[in-house]
Tab-separated table of C-alpha atoms in Angstrom:
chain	number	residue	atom	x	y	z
A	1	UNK	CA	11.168	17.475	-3.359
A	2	UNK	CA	8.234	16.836	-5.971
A	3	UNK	CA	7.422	19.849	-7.911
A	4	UNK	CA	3.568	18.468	-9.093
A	5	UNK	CA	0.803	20.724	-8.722
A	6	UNK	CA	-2.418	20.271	-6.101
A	7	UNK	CA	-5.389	20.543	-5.500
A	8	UNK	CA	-4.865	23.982	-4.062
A	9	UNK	CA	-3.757	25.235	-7.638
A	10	UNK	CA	-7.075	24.265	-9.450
A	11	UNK	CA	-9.735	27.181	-10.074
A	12	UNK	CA	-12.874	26.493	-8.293
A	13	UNK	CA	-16.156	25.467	-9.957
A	14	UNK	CA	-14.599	22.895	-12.495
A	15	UNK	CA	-15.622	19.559	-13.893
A	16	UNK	CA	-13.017	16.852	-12.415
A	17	UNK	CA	-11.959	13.737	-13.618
A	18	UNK	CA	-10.204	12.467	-10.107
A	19	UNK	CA	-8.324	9.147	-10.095
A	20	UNK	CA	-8.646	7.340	-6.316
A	21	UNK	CA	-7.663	3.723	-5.410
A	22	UNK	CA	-10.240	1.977	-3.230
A	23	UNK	CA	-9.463	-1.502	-4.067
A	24	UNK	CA	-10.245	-3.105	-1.430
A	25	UNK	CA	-11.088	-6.909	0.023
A	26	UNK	CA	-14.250	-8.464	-1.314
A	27	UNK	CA	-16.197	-11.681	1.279
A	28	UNK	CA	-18.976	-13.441	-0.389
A	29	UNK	CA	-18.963	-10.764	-3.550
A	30	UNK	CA	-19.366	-7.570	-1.409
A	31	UNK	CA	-17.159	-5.254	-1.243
A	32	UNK	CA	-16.083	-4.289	2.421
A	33	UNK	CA	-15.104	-1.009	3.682
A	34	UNK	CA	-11.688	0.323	4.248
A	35	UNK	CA	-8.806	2.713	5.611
A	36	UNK	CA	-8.908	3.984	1.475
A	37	UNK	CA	-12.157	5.360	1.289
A	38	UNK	CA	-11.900	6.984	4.171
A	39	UNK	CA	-9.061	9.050	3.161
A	40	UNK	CA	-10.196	9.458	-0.353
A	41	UNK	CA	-13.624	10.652	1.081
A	42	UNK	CA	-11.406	13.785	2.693
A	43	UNK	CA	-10.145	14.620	-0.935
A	44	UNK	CA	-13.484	14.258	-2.194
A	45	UNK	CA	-15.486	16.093	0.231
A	46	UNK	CA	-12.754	19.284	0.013
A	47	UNK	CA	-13.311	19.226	-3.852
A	48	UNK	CA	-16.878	19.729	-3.336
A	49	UNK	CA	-16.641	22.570	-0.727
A	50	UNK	CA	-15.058	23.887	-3.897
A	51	UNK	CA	-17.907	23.474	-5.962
A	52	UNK	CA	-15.976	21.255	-8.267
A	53	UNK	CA	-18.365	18.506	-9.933
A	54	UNK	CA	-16.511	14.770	-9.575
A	55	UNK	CA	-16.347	11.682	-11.662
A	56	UNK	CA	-14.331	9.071	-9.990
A	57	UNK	CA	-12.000	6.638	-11.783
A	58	UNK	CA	-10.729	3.506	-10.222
A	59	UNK	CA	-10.389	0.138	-10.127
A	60	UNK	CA	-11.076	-3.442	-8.199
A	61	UNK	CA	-9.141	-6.415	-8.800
A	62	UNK	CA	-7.891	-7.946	-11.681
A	63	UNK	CA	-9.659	-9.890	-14.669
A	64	UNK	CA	-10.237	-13.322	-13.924
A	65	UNK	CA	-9.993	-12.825	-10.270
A	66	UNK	CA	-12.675	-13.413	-7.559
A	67	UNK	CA	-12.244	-9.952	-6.545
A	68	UNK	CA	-13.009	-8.070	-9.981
A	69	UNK	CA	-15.963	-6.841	-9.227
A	70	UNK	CA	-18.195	-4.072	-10.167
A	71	UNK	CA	-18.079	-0.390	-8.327
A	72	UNK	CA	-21.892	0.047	-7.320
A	73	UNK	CA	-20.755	-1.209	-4.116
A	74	UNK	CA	-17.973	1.575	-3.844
A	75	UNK	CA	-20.395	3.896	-4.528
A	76	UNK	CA	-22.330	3.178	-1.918
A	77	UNK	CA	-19.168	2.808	0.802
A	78	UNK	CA	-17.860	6.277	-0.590
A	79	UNK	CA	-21.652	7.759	-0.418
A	80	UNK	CA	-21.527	6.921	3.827
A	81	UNK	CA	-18.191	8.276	4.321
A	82	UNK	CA	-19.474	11.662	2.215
A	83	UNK	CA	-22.734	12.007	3.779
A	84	UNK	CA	-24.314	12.724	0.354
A	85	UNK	CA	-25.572	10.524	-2.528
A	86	UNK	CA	-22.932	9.329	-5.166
A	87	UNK	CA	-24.034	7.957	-8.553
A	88	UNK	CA	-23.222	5.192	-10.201
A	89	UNK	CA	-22.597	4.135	-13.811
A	90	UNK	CA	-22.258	0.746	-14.895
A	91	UNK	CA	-19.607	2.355	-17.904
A	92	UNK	CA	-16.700	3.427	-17.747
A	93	UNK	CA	-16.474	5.879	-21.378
A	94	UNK	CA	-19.129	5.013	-23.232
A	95	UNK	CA	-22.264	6.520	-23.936
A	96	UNK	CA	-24.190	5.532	-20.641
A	97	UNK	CA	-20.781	7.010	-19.130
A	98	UNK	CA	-20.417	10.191	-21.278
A	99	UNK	CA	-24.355	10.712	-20.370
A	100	UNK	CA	-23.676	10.793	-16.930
A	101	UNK	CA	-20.652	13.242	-17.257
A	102	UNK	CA	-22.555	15.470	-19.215
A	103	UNK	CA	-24.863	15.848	-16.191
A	104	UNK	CA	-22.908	16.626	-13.646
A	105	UNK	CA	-23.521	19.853	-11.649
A	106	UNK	CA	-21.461	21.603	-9.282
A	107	UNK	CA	-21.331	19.368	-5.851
A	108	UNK	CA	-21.828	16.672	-7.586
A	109	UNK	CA	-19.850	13.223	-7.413
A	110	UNK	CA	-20.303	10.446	-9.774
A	111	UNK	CA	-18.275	6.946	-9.896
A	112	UNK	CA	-17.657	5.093	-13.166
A	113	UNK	CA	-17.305	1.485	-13.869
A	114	UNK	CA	-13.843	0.133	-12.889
A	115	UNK	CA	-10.985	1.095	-15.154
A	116	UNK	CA	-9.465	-2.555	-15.467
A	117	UNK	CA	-12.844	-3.655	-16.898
A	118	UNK	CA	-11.347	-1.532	-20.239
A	119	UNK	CA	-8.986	-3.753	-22.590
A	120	UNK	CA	-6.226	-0.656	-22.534
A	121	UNK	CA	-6.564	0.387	-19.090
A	122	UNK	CA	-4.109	-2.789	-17.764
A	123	UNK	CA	-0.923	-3.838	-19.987
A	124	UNK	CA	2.356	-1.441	-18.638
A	125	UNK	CA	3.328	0.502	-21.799
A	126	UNK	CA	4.892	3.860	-22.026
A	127	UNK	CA	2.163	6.760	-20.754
A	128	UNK	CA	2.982	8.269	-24.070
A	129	UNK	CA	1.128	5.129	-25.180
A	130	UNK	CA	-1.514	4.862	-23.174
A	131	UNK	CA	-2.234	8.799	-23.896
A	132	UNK	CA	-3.220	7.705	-27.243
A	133	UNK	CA	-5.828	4.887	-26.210
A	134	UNK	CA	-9.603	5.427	-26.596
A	135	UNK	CA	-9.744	5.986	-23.279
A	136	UNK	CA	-8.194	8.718	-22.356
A	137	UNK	CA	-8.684	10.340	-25.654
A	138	UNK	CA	-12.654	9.524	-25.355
A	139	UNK	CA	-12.908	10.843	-21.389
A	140	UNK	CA	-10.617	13.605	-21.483
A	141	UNK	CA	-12.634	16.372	-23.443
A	142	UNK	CA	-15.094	15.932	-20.876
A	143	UNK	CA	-13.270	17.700	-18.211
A	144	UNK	CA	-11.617	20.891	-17.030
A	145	UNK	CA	-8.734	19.050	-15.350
A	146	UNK	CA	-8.009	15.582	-14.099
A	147	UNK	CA	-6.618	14.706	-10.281
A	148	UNK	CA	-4.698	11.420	-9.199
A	149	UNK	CA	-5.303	10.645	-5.967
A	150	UNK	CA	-4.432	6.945	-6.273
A	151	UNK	CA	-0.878	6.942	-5.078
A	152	UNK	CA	-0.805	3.604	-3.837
A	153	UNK	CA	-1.055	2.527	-7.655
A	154	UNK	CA	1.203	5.374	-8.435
A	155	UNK	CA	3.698	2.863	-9.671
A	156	UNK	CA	1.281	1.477	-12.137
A	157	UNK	CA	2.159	2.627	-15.805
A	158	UNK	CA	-1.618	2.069	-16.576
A	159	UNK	CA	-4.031	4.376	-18.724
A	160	UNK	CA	-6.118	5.467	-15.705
A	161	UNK	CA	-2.794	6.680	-13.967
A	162	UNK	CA	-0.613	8.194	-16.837
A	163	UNK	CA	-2.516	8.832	-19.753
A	164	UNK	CA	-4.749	11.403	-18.537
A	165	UNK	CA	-1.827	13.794	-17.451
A	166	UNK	CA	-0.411	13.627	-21.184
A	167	UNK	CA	-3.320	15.515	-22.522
A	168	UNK	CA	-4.920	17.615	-20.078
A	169	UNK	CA	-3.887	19.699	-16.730
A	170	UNK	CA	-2.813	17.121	-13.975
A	171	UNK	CA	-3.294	18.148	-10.383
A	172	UNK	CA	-2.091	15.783	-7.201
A	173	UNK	CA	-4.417	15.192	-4.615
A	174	UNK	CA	-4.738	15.148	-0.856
A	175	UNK	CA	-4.026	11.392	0.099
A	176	UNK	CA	-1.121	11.716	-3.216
A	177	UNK	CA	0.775	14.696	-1.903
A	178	UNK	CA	0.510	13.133	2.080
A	179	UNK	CA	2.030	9.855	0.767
A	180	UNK	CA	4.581	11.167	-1.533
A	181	UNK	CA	5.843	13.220	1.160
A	182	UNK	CA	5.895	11.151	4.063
A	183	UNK	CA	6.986	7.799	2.446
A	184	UNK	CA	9.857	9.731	0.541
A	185	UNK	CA	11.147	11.336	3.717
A	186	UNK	CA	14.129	8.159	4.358
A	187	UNK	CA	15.573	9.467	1.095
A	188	UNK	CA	14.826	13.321	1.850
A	189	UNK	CA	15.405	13.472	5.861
A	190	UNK	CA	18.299	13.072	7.684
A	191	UNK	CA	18.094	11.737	11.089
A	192	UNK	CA	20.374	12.294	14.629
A	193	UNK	CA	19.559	9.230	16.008
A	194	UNK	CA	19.393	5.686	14.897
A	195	UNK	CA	17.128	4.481	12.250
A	196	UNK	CA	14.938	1.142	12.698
A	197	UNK	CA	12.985	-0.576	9.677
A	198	UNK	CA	10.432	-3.516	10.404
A	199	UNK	CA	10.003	-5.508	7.278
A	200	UNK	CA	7.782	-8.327	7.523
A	201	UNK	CA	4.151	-9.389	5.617
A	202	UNK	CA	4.048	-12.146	2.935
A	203	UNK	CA	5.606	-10.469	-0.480
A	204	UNK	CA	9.531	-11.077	0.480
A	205	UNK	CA	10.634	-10.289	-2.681
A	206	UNK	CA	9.324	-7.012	-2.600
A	207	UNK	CA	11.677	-6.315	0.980
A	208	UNK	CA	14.699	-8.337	0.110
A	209	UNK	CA	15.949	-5.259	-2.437
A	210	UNK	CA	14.745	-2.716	0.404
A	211	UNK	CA	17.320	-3.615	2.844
A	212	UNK	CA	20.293	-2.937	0.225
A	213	UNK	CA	18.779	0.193	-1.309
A	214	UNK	CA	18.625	1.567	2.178
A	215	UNK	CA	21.986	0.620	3.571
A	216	UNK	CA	23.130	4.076	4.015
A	217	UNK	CA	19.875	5.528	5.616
A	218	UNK	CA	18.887	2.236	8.069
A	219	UNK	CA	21.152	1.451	11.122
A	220	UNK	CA	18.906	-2.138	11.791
A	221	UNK	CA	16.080	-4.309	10.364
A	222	UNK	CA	13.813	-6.153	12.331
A	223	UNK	CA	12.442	-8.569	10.379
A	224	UNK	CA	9.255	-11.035	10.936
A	225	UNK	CA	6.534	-12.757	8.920
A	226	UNK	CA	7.693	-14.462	5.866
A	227	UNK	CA	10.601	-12.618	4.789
A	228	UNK	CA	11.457	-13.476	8.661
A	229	UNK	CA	11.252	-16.754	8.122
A	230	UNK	CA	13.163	-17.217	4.941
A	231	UNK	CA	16.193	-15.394	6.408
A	232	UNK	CA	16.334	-18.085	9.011
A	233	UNK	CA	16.429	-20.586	6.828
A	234	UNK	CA	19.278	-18.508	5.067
A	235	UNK	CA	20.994	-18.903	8.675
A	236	UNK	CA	20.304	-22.408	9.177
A	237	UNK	CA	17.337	-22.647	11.076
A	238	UNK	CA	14.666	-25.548	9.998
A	239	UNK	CA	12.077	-22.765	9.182
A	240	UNK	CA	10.956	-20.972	5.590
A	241	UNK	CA	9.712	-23.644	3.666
A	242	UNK	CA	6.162	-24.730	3.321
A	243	UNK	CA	4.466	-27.579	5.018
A	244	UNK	CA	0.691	-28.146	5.202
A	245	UNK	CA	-0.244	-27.065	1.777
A	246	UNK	CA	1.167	-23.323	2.070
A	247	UNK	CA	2.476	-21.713	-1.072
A	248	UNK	CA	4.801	-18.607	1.103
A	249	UNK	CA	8.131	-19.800	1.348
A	250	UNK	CA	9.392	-22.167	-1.488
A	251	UNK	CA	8.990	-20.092	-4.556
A	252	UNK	CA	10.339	-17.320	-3.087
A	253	UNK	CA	12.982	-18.739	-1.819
A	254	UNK	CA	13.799	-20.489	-5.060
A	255	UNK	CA	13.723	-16.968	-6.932
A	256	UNK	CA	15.676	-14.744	-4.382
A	257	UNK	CA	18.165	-17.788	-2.311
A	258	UNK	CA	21.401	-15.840	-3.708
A	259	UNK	CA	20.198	-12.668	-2.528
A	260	UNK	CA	19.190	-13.753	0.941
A	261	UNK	CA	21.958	-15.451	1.449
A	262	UNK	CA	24.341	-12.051	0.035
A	263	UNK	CA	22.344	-9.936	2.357
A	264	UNK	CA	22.538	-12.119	5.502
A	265	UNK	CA	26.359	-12.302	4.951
A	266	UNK	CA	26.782	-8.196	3.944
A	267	UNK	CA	24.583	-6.991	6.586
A	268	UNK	CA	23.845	-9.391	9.290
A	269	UNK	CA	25.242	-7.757	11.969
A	270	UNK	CA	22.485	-4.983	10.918
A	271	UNK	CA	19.585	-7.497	10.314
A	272	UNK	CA	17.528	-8.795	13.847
A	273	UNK	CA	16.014	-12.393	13.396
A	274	UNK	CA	13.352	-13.884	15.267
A	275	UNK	CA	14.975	-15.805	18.596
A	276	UNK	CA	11.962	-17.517	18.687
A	277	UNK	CA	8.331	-18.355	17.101
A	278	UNK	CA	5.006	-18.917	17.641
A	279	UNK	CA	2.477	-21.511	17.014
A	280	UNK	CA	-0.845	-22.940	17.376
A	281	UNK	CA	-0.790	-25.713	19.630
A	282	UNK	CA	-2.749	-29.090	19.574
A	283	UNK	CA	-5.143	-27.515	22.125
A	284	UNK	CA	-5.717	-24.750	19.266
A	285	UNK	CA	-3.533	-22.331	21.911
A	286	UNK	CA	-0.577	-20.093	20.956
A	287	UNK	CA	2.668	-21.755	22.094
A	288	UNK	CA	6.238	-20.727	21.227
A	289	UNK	CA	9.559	-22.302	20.824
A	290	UNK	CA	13.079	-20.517	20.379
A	291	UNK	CA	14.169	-21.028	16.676
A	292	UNK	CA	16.947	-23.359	18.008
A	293	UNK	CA	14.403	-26.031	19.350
A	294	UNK	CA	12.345	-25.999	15.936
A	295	UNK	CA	11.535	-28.779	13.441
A	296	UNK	CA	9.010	-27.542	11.196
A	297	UNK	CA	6.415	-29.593	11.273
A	298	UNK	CA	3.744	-26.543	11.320
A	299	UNK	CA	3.153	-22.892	10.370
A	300	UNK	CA	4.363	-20.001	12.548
A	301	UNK	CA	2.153	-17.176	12.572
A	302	UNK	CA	4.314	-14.889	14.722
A	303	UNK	CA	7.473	-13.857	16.463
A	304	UNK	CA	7.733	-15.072	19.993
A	305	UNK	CA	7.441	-12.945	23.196
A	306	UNK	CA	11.573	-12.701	23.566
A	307	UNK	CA	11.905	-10.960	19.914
A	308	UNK	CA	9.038	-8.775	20.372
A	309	UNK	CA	10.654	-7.651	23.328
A	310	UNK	CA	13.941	-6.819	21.744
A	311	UNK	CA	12.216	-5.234	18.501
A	312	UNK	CA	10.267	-3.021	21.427
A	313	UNK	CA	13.484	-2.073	22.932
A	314	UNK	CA	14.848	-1.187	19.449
A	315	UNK	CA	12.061	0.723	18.001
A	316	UNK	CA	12.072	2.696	21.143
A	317	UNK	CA	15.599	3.747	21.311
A	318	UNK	CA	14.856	5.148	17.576
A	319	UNK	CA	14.697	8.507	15.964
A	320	UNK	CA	12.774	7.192	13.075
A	321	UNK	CA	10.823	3.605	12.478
A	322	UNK	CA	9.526	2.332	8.961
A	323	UNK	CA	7.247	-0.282	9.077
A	324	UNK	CA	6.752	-2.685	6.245
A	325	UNK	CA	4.128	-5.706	6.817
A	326	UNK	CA	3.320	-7.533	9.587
A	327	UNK	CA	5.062	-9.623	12.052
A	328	UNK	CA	2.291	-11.708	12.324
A	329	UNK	CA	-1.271	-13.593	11.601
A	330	UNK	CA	-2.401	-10.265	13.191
A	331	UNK	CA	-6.085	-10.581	12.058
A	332	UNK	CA	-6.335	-13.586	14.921
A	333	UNK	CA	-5.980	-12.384	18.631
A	334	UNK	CA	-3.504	-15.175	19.424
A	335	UNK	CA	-0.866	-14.046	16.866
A	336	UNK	CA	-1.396	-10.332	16.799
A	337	UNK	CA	1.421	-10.364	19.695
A	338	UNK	CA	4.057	-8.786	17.586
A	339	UNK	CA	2.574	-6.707	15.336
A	340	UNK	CA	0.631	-5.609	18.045
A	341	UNK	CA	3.111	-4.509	20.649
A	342	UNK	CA	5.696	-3.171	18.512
A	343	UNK	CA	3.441	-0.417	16.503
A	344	UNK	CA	2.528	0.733	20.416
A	345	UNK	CA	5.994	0.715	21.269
A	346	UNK	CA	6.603	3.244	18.296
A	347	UNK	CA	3.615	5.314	19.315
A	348	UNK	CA	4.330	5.702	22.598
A	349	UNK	CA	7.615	7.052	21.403
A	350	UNK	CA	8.957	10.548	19.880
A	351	UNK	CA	10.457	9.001	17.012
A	352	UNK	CA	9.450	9.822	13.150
A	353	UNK	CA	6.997	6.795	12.259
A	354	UNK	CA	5.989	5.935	8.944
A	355	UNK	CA	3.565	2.465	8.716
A	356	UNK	CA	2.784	1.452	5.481
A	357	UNK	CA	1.228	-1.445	3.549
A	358	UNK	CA	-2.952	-1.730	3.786
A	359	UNK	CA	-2.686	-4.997	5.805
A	360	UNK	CA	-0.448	-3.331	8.690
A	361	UNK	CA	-2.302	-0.005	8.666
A	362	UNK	CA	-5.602	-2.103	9.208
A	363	UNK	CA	-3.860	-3.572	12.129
A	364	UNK	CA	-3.968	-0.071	13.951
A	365	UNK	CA	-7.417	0.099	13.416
A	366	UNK	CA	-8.464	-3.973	14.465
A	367	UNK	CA	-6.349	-2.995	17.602
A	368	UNK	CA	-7.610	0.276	18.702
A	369	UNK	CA	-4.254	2.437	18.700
A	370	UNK	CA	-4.826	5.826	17.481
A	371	UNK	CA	-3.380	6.895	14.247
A	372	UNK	CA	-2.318	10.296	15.520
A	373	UNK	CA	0.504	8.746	17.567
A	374	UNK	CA	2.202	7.985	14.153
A	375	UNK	CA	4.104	10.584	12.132
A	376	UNK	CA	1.912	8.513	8.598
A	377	UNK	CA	-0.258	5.759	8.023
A	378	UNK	CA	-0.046	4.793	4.815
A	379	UNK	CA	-2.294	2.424	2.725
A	380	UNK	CA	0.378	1.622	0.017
A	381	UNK	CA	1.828	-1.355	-0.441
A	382	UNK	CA	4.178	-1.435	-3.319
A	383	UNK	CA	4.391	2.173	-4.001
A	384	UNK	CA	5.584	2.297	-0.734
A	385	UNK	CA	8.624	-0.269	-1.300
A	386	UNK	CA	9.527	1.668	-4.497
A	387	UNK	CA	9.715	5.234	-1.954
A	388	UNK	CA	11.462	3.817	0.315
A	389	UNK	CA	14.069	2.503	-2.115
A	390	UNK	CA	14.218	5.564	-4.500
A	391	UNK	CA	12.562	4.036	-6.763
A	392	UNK	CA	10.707	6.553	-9.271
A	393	UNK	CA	7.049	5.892	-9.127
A	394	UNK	CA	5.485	6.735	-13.178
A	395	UNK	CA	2.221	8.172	-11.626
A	396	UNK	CA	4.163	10.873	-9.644
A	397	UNK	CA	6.702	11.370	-12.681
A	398	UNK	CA	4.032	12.492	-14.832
A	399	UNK	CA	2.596	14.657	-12.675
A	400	UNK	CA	5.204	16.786	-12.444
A	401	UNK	CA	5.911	16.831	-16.400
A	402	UNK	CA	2.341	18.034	-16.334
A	403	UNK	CA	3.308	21.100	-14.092
């Protein structure tokens, strides 16, 4: 178990330097709201009952990307979910910035410009490295203590993440300390019964590796989406390429063939595949055929009704479920079939449920099903992968050299 301090270990009445990730999807240049500043908002709001003052780091996209944007409109999304006004500063640790900071009072909350608009927030280098850049060395004075919240960039070796907790006291937060522990539990818990993983989503080279480094923890995998797909192909089904200008399959299967193909042989006996497939029809209407009958001539956007039936039945003969991506185009009605049923399968059972990635976790909201009927919901995506696999995540490692 981690060994990081929290939020209940800080002293009340201090000035905070608290690191949250609300990246989030951006339409038309504004920023819309989601799952992350909810749960950030709970952190936020408890270090103000504390009569802590707050200065929020993030971050939004990356350079050269439609979706790097400024934070004003955070600021605004995180001053609904608050109930109370949040400042903004177009500065991130300059003057304007260190201004700002120097006002801050007791209760109250303050969000500077995002952190990948600074040259040394980005490039991955050593924490010991990025303690030393202006920016940390610059902000951290400026506070009694600093506070990541942002575990779903916890894997990130990026100034905002690990510099900070080389020079000053480091303290986990709420939504950090709920992740870590629930999304580490298939390398912490044992379980009586048998365990089921769903891996599905676009990024199939992020869930090929999971399916090894879980071997000994994961009875089955039932698998959907692209990774889906490009397993079938592994099998010899005419599916997981791309056709109509897509850009899913062929790259990744160019860059991880061996490994499919050494995992479908090592563990397919353990690995479910979709029986069948569905499509939009000529009539614009969802239509299915069984994987056998295929000749891919057109995208499939989800698993057909016989494998969401058997993934139901699996996931609810299960003592624990981890869900990785969709099965599905879940964000149209027509394909939101898989997805759909099998998260209500796993609330409607006892099992030990852990969803993760934002895209699937959004899916429980679109879809009405109520979060309480799920042991987590978490809104990391490749922090997640690395728990699940083990994988040592930097911004929880230097946490807990900071305790």
């Amino acid at each position: 178990m981690t060994t990081f301090q929290t939020v209940d270990d800080l002293e009340r009445g201090q000035r905070l330097l608290v690191r949250i990730d609300i990246n989030a999807p951006v339409e038309d240049g504004v920023v819309q709201d989601n799952r992350r500043f909810a749960r950030h908002a709970e952190t936020i709001a408890e270090l103000l009952e504390n009569d802590h003052a707050v200065a929020i780091l993030a971050h939004q996209g990356r350079p050269g990307r439609e979706t790097f944007v400024p934070l004003e409109g955070h600021a605004e999304i995180l001053a609904d979910h608050l109930g109370r006004e949040v400042e903004y500063v177009p500065d991130t640790f300059g003057e304007e910035a260190l201004e700002a900071i120097d006002d801050l009072d007791s209760g109250d909350v303050l969000v500077l410009e995002n952190a990948r608009m600074c040259d040394e927030e980005l490039p991955e280098e050593d924490p010991e490295v990025k303690a030393e850049t202006e920016f940390v060395r610059t902000l951290a004075p400026e506070f009694d203590a600093y506070v990541n919240d942002a575990y779903s960039a916890a894997h990130r070796s990026h100034a905002s993440l690990v510099g900070f907790p080389q020079v000053m006291d480091a303290y986990a937060g709420r939504v950090m300390e709920a992740e870590y522990t629930a999304n580490s539990a298939i390398q912490e818990r044992e379980f009586n019964g048998p365990v089921t993983m769903v891996l599905g989503g676009t990024k199939a080279e992020d869930l090929i590796p999971v399916i090894e480094q879980v071997d000994d923890t994961v009875d089955r995998f039932c698998l959907g989406g692209i990774v889906g797909e490009l397993f079938l192909r592994a099998d010899g089904h005419d599916v997981g390429y791309d056709v109509d200008g897509t850009d899913f399959f062929d790259h990744q299967w160019d860059d991880h063939r061996e490994t499919i193909e050494r995992v479908l042989s090592e563990y397919g006996d353990r690995l479910h595949l979709a029986s069948d497939l569905a499509y939009e029809d000529v009539e614009g209407e969802r239509a299915e055929k069984t994987v056998e009958e295929i000749e891919k001539a057109t995208s499939y956007l989800d698993v057909g009704g016989e494998t969401t039936g058997e993934y139901v039945d699996l996931v609810g003969d299960s003592e624990a479920v981890f869900v990785k991506g969709a099965l599905g185009v879940f964000e149209d009605e027509r394909f939101a079939d898989g997805t759909v049923d099998v998260l209500s399968a796993i609330a409607e059972t006892d099992c030990f449920s852990v969803v993760g990635g934002g895209d699937t976790a959004r899916s429980i909201e679109m879809y009405d099903l109520d979060e309480d009927d799920f042991s987590h919901v978490s809104v990391a995506g490749g922090a997640y992968v690395r728990a699940l696999t083990g994988e040592g995540l930097v911004g929880v490692d230097v946490l807990e050299q900071a305790d």
